[in-house]
């Protein structure tokens, strides 16, 4: 089954029947196992799975772990998850292949540049390291209003429910890698990307220093 999706959390509603009194079927999204359905009846019954889709075509499969037979699927509804905050624990539970230490906020289970927490904050997929470049924050450097000064801006994706789930995006800058401050950071622009994320651009005070560093820290309270 295929669906033309939009990046973000979605609810997959299946009506499925099996070939016996009890069968175990894996749910795969884009060839990654995200859940297991235990089907108890030969008649169609409802099952719900939380999934994080990517932009464009998403391939959803049910694979019978007990035989090569395919299940009967009456319908599949793909519904955006909205109207409530999605905590880190709920979000990471949508990737059941990540267990134990691999499910921790600071883990890099697939050796990606971004941690699980950063994927959660920026709208990434922790099981797919190839999307890091798409969601990585972008820093831009330009001339400041004062001759000889530099002006730096930083653009990143921010969850709309950040305040509700205790998620903080802290922008810090400094002239070396030892001393950091967030004093004077100003939000310049905020654009709605979709129902889950805004694109935010901030600036830091102009500097005449020959070097300046910028970083973002993601914190859950």
CSV table of C-alpha atoms in Angstrom, one decimal:
chain,number,residue,atom,x,y,z
A,1,UNK,CA,0.0,0.0,0.0
A,2,UNK,CA,1.2,3.5,-0.8
A,3,UNK,CA,0.1,6.9,0.5
A,4,UNK,CA,1.2,10.4,-0.5
A,5,UNK,CA,2.2,11.7,2.9
A,6,UNK,CA,3.3,14.8,4.6
A,7,UNK,CA,6.2,14.8,7.1
A,8,UNK,CA,4.9,14.4,10.7
A,9,UNK,CA,3.1,12.0,13.0
A,10,UNK,CA,0.1,10.2,11.6
A,11,UNK,CA,-2.3,7.5,12.8
A,12,UNK,CA,-2.7,4.5,10.6
A,13,UNK,CA,-6.1,2.8,11.0
A,14,UNK,CA,-6.3,-0.7,9.6
A,15,UNK,CA,-9.2,-3.1,9.2
A,16,UNK,CA,-7.5,-6.5,8.8
A,17,UNK,CA,-8.5,-10.2,8.8
A,18,UNK,CA,-6.2,-13.2,9.2
A,19,UNK,CA,-6.1,-16.8,8.0
A,20,UNK,CA,-6.4,-18.3,11.4
A,21,UNK,CA,-7.6,-17.7,15.0
A,22,UNK,CA,-4.4,-15.8,15.9
A,23,UNK,CA,-1.7,-14.3,13.7
A,24,UNK,CA,1.2,-12.0,14.2
A,25,UNK,CA,1.8,-9.4,11.4
A,26,UNK,CA,4.6,-6.9,11.2
A,27,UNK,CA,3.8,-3.3,10.1
A,28,UNK,CA,6.5,-1.8,7.9
A,29,UNK,CA,6.8,1.8,6.9
A,30,UNK,CA,9.2,2.4,4.1
A,31,UNK,CA,10.8,-1.0,4.7
A,32,UNK,CA,11.3,-0.3,8.4
A,33,UNK,CA,9.3,-2.3,11.0
A,34,UNK,CA,7.4,0.0,13.2
A,35,UNK,CA,4.9,-2.3,15.0
A,36,UNK,CA,3.3,-5.7,15.3
A,37,UNK,CA,-0.4,-6.5,14.9
A,38,UNK,CA,-1.8,-9.5,16.8
A,39,UNK,CA,-4.9,-10.4,14.9
A,40,UNK,CA,-7.3,-12.6,16.9
A,41,UNK,CA,-10.1,-13.2,14.4
A,42,UNK,CA,-10.8,-14.1,10.8
A,43,UNK,CA,-13.3,-11.3,10.6
A,44,UNK,CA,-12.1,-7.8,9.9
A,45,UNK,CA,-11.1,-5.9,13.0
A,46,UNK,CA,-9.7,-2.5,13.7
A,47,UNK,CA,-6.0,-1.8,14.5
A,48,UNK,CA,-4.3,1.5,15.1
A,49,UNK,CA,-0.6,2.3,14.7
A,50,UNK,CA,1.3,5.6,15.3
A,51,UNK,CA,3.7,6.4,12.5
A,52,UNK,CA,6.0,9.3,11.4
A,53,UNK,CA,5.6,9.8,7.6
A,54,UNK,CA,8.1,11.5,5.3
A,55,UNK,CA,7.2,14.0,2.6
A,56,UNK,CA,6.1,12.3,-0.6
A,57,UNK,CA,5.3,8.6,-1.2
A,58,UNK,CA,5.3,6.3,1.8
A,59,UNK,CA,5.1,2.5,1.5
A,60,UNK,CA,3.1,0.7,4.2
A,61,UNK,CA,3.2,-3.1,4.3
A,62,UNK,CA,1.7,-5.8,6.5
A,63,UNK,CA,4.0,-8.9,6.6
A,64,UNK,CA,2.8,-12.2,8.1
A,65,UNK,CA,5.5,-13.5,10.4
A,66,UNK,CA,4.0,-17.0,10.4
A,67,UNK,CA,3.8,-17.8,6.7
A,68,UNK,CA,4.1,-16.3,3.2
A,69,UNK,CA,0.4,-15.6,3.0
A,70,UNK,CA,-0.7,-12.0,2.8
A,71,UNK,CA,-3.4,-10.6,5.1
A,72,UNK,CA,-6.7,-9.3,3.9
A,73,UNK,CA,-6.9,-5.5,4.4
A,74,UNK,CA,-10.4,-4.0,4.0
A,75,UNK,CA,-9.2,-0.4,4.3
A,76,UNK,CA,-6.3,1.9,5.5
A,77,UNK,CA,-7.0,5.4,6.8
A,78,UNK,CA,-4.0,7.7,7.3
A,79,UNK,CA,-4.9,10.6,9.7
A,80,UNK,CA,-2.6,13.4,10.9
A,81,UNK,CA,-2.2,13.5,14.6
A,82,UNK,CA,-3.2,16.9,15.7
A,83,UNK,CA,-5.0,18.7,18.5
A,84,UNK,CA,-2.7,17.6,21.3
A,85,UNK,CA,0.9,17.7,22.3
A,86,UNK,CA,3.2,14.8,21.4
A,87,UNK,CA,5.7,14.1,24.1
A,88,UNK,CA,9.1,12.6,23.4
A,89,UNK,CA,8.0,9.2,24.9
A,90,UNK,CA,5.0,9.1,22.6
A,91,UNK,CA,7.1,10.1,19.6
A,92,UNK,CA,9.9,7.6,20.2
A,93,UNK,CA,7.3,4.8,20.8
A,94,UNK,CA,6.4,5.2,17.1
A,95,UNK,CA,9.8,3.6,16.3
A,96,UNK,CA,9.5,0.2,18.1
A,97,UNK,CA,12.8,-0.9,16.5
A,98,UNK,CA,14.6,1.5,18.9
A,99,UNK,CA,14.7,-0.1,22.3
A,100,UNK,CA,16.8,0.3,25.4
A,101,UNK,CA,19.7,2.7,25.1
A,102,UNK,CA,18.9,3.3,21.4
A,103,UNK,CA,15.6,4.9,22.5
A,104,UNK,CA,17.3,7.4,24.9
A,105,UNK,CA,17.1,11.1,24.0
A,106,UNK,CA,20.9,11.5,23.6
A,107,UNK,CA,21.3,8.3,21.5
A,108,UNK,CA,22.5,8.2,17.9
A,109,UNK,CA,21.2,4.7,17.0
A,110,UNK,CA,22.2,4.8,13.4
A,111,UNK,CA,25.4,6.9,13.8
A,112,UNK,CA,23.7,10.0,12.4
A,113,UNK,CA,24.8,13.5,13.2
A,114,UNK,CA,21.6,14.2,15.1
A,115,UNK,CA,20.5,12.6,18.4
A,116,UNK,CA,17.0,11.2,18.9
A,117,UNK,CA,16.1,14.3,20.8
A,118,UNK,CA,17.3,16.5,18.0
A,119,UNK,CA,15.3,14.5,15.5
A,120,UNK,CA,12.2,14.9,17.7
A,121,UNK,CA,12.8,18.7,17.9
A,122,UNK,CA,13.6,19.3,14.2
A,123,UNK,CA,11.1,16.8,12.6
A,124,UNK,CA,13.5,14.1,11.7
A,125,UNK,CA,13.3,10.3,11.5
A,126,UNK,CA,15.6,8.6,14.1
A,127,UNK,CA,15.8,5.4,12.0
A,128,UNK,CA,16.8,7.3,8.8
A,129,UNK,CA,20.2,9.1,9.1
A,130,UNK,CA,19.9,10.2,5.5
A,131,UNK,CA,17.4,12.9,6.3
A,132,UNK,CA,19.8,14.8,8.6
A,133,UNK,CA,20.8,17.2,5.9
A,134,UNK,CA,17.2,18.2,5.2
A,135,UNK,CA,16.4,19.2,8.8
A,136,UNK,CA,19.7,20.5,10.0
A,137,UNK,CA,19.6,24.2,11.2
A,138,UNK,CA,21.2,26.6,8.8
A,139,UNK,CA,23.6,29.4,9.9
A,140,UNK,CA,24.1,32.5,7.6
A,141,UNK,CA,26.8,35.1,8.0
A,142,UNK,CA,26.6,38.6,6.6
A,143,UNK,CA,27.9,42.1,7.0
A,144,UNK,CA,26.5,44.0,10.0
A,145,UNK,CA,25.2,47.6,10.0
A,146,UNK,CA,28.4,48.8,11.6
A,147,UNK,CA,31.4,48.8,9.3
A,148,UNK,CA,33.7,45.9,10.0
A,149,UNK,CA,31.1,44.0,12.0
A,150,UNK,CA,29.4,40.6,11.3
A,151,UNK,CA,25.8,39.7,11.5
A,152,UNK,CA,24.8,36.0,12.1
A,153,UNK,CA,21.4,34.4,11.7
A,154,UNK,CA,20.2,30.9,12.5
A,155,UNK,CA,17.2,29.1,11.0
A,156,UNK,CA,15.7,26.0,12.4
A,157,UNK,CA,12.5,24.0,12.7
A,158,UNK,CA,10.6,24.3,16.0
A,159,UNK,CA,7.7,22.1,17.2
A,160,UNK,CA,4.4,24.0,17.7
A,161,UNK,CA,3.8,22.0,20.9
A,162,UNK,CA,7.3,22.8,22.3
A,163,UNK,CA,5.9,24.8,25.3
A,164,UNK,CA,3.3,22.1,26.1
A,165,UNK,CA,5.9,19.3,26.2
A,166,UNK,CA,8.6,21.3,28.0
A,167,UNK,CA,10.9,21.4,25.0
A,168,UNK,CA,13.3,24.3,24.8
A,169,UNK,CA,15.4,25.6,21.8
A,170,UNK,CA,18.3,27.6,23.3
A,171,UNK,CA,20.4,29.6,20.8
A,172,UNK,CA,23.9,30.5,22.1
A,173,UNK,CA,26.9,32.3,20.6
A,174,UNK,CA,30.4,33.2,21.6
A,175,UNK,CA,33.9,34.1,20.3
A,176,UNK,CA,35.4,30.8,21.4
A,177,UNK,CA,34.1,27.3,22.2
A,178,UNK,CA,34.4,27.8,26.0
A,179,UNK,CA,32.2,30.8,26.7
A,180,UNK,CA,28.6,30.9,25.5
A,181,UNK,CA,25.7,33.3,26.0
A,182,UNK,CA,22.1,33.8,24.8
A,183,UNK,CA,21.9,37.4,25.7
A,184,UNK,CA,20.6,39.6,22.9
A,185,UNK,CA,19.3,36.7,20.7
A,186,UNK,CA,16.3,38.1,18.8
A,187,UNK,CA,13.6,36.2,16.8
A,188,UNK,CA,13.5,37.7,13.4
A,189,UNK,CA,11.0,35.6,11.6
A,190,UNK,CA,8.5,32.7,12.2
A,191,UNK,CA,6.8,30.9,9.3
A,192,UNK,CA,4.3,28.0,9.6
A,193,UNK,CA,5.6,24.9,7.7
A,194,UNK,CA,2.8,22.5,8.6
A,195,UNK,CA,0.5,21.6,11.5
A,196,UNK,CA,3.4,20.4,13.6
A,197,UNK,CA,6.3,22.8,12.9
A,198,UNK,CA,7.3,26.4,12.4
A,199,UNK,CA,10.5,27.6,10.7
A,200,UNK,CA,12.2,30.1,13.0
A,201,UNK,CA,15.0,32.6,12.2
A,202,UNK,CA,16.9,34.3,15.0
A,203,UNK,CA,19.8,36.7,15.0
A,204,UNK,CA,22.6,37.4,17.4
A,205,UNK,CA,24.2,40.8,18.3
A,206,UNK,CA,26.7,42.1,15.7
A,207,UNK,CA,30.3,41.5,16.4
A,208,UNK,CA,33.6,43.0,15.2
A,209,UNK,CA,35.5,39.9,16.3
A,210,UNK,CA,37.4,38.0,13.7
A,211,UNK,CA,35.5,34.8,14.7
A,212,UNK,CA,32.2,33.9,16.2
A,213,UNK,CA,30.5,30.6,17.0
A,214,UNK,CA,26.8,29.7,17.1
A,215,UNK,CA,25.0,26.7,18.4
A,216,UNK,CA,21.5,25.4,19.4
A,217,UNK,CA,20.9,23.3,22.5
A,218,UNK,CA,17.7,21.2,22.8
A,219,UNK,CA,16.5,20.7,26.3
A,220,UNK,CA,13.5,18.8,27.8
A,221,UNK,CA,12.4,20.2,31.2
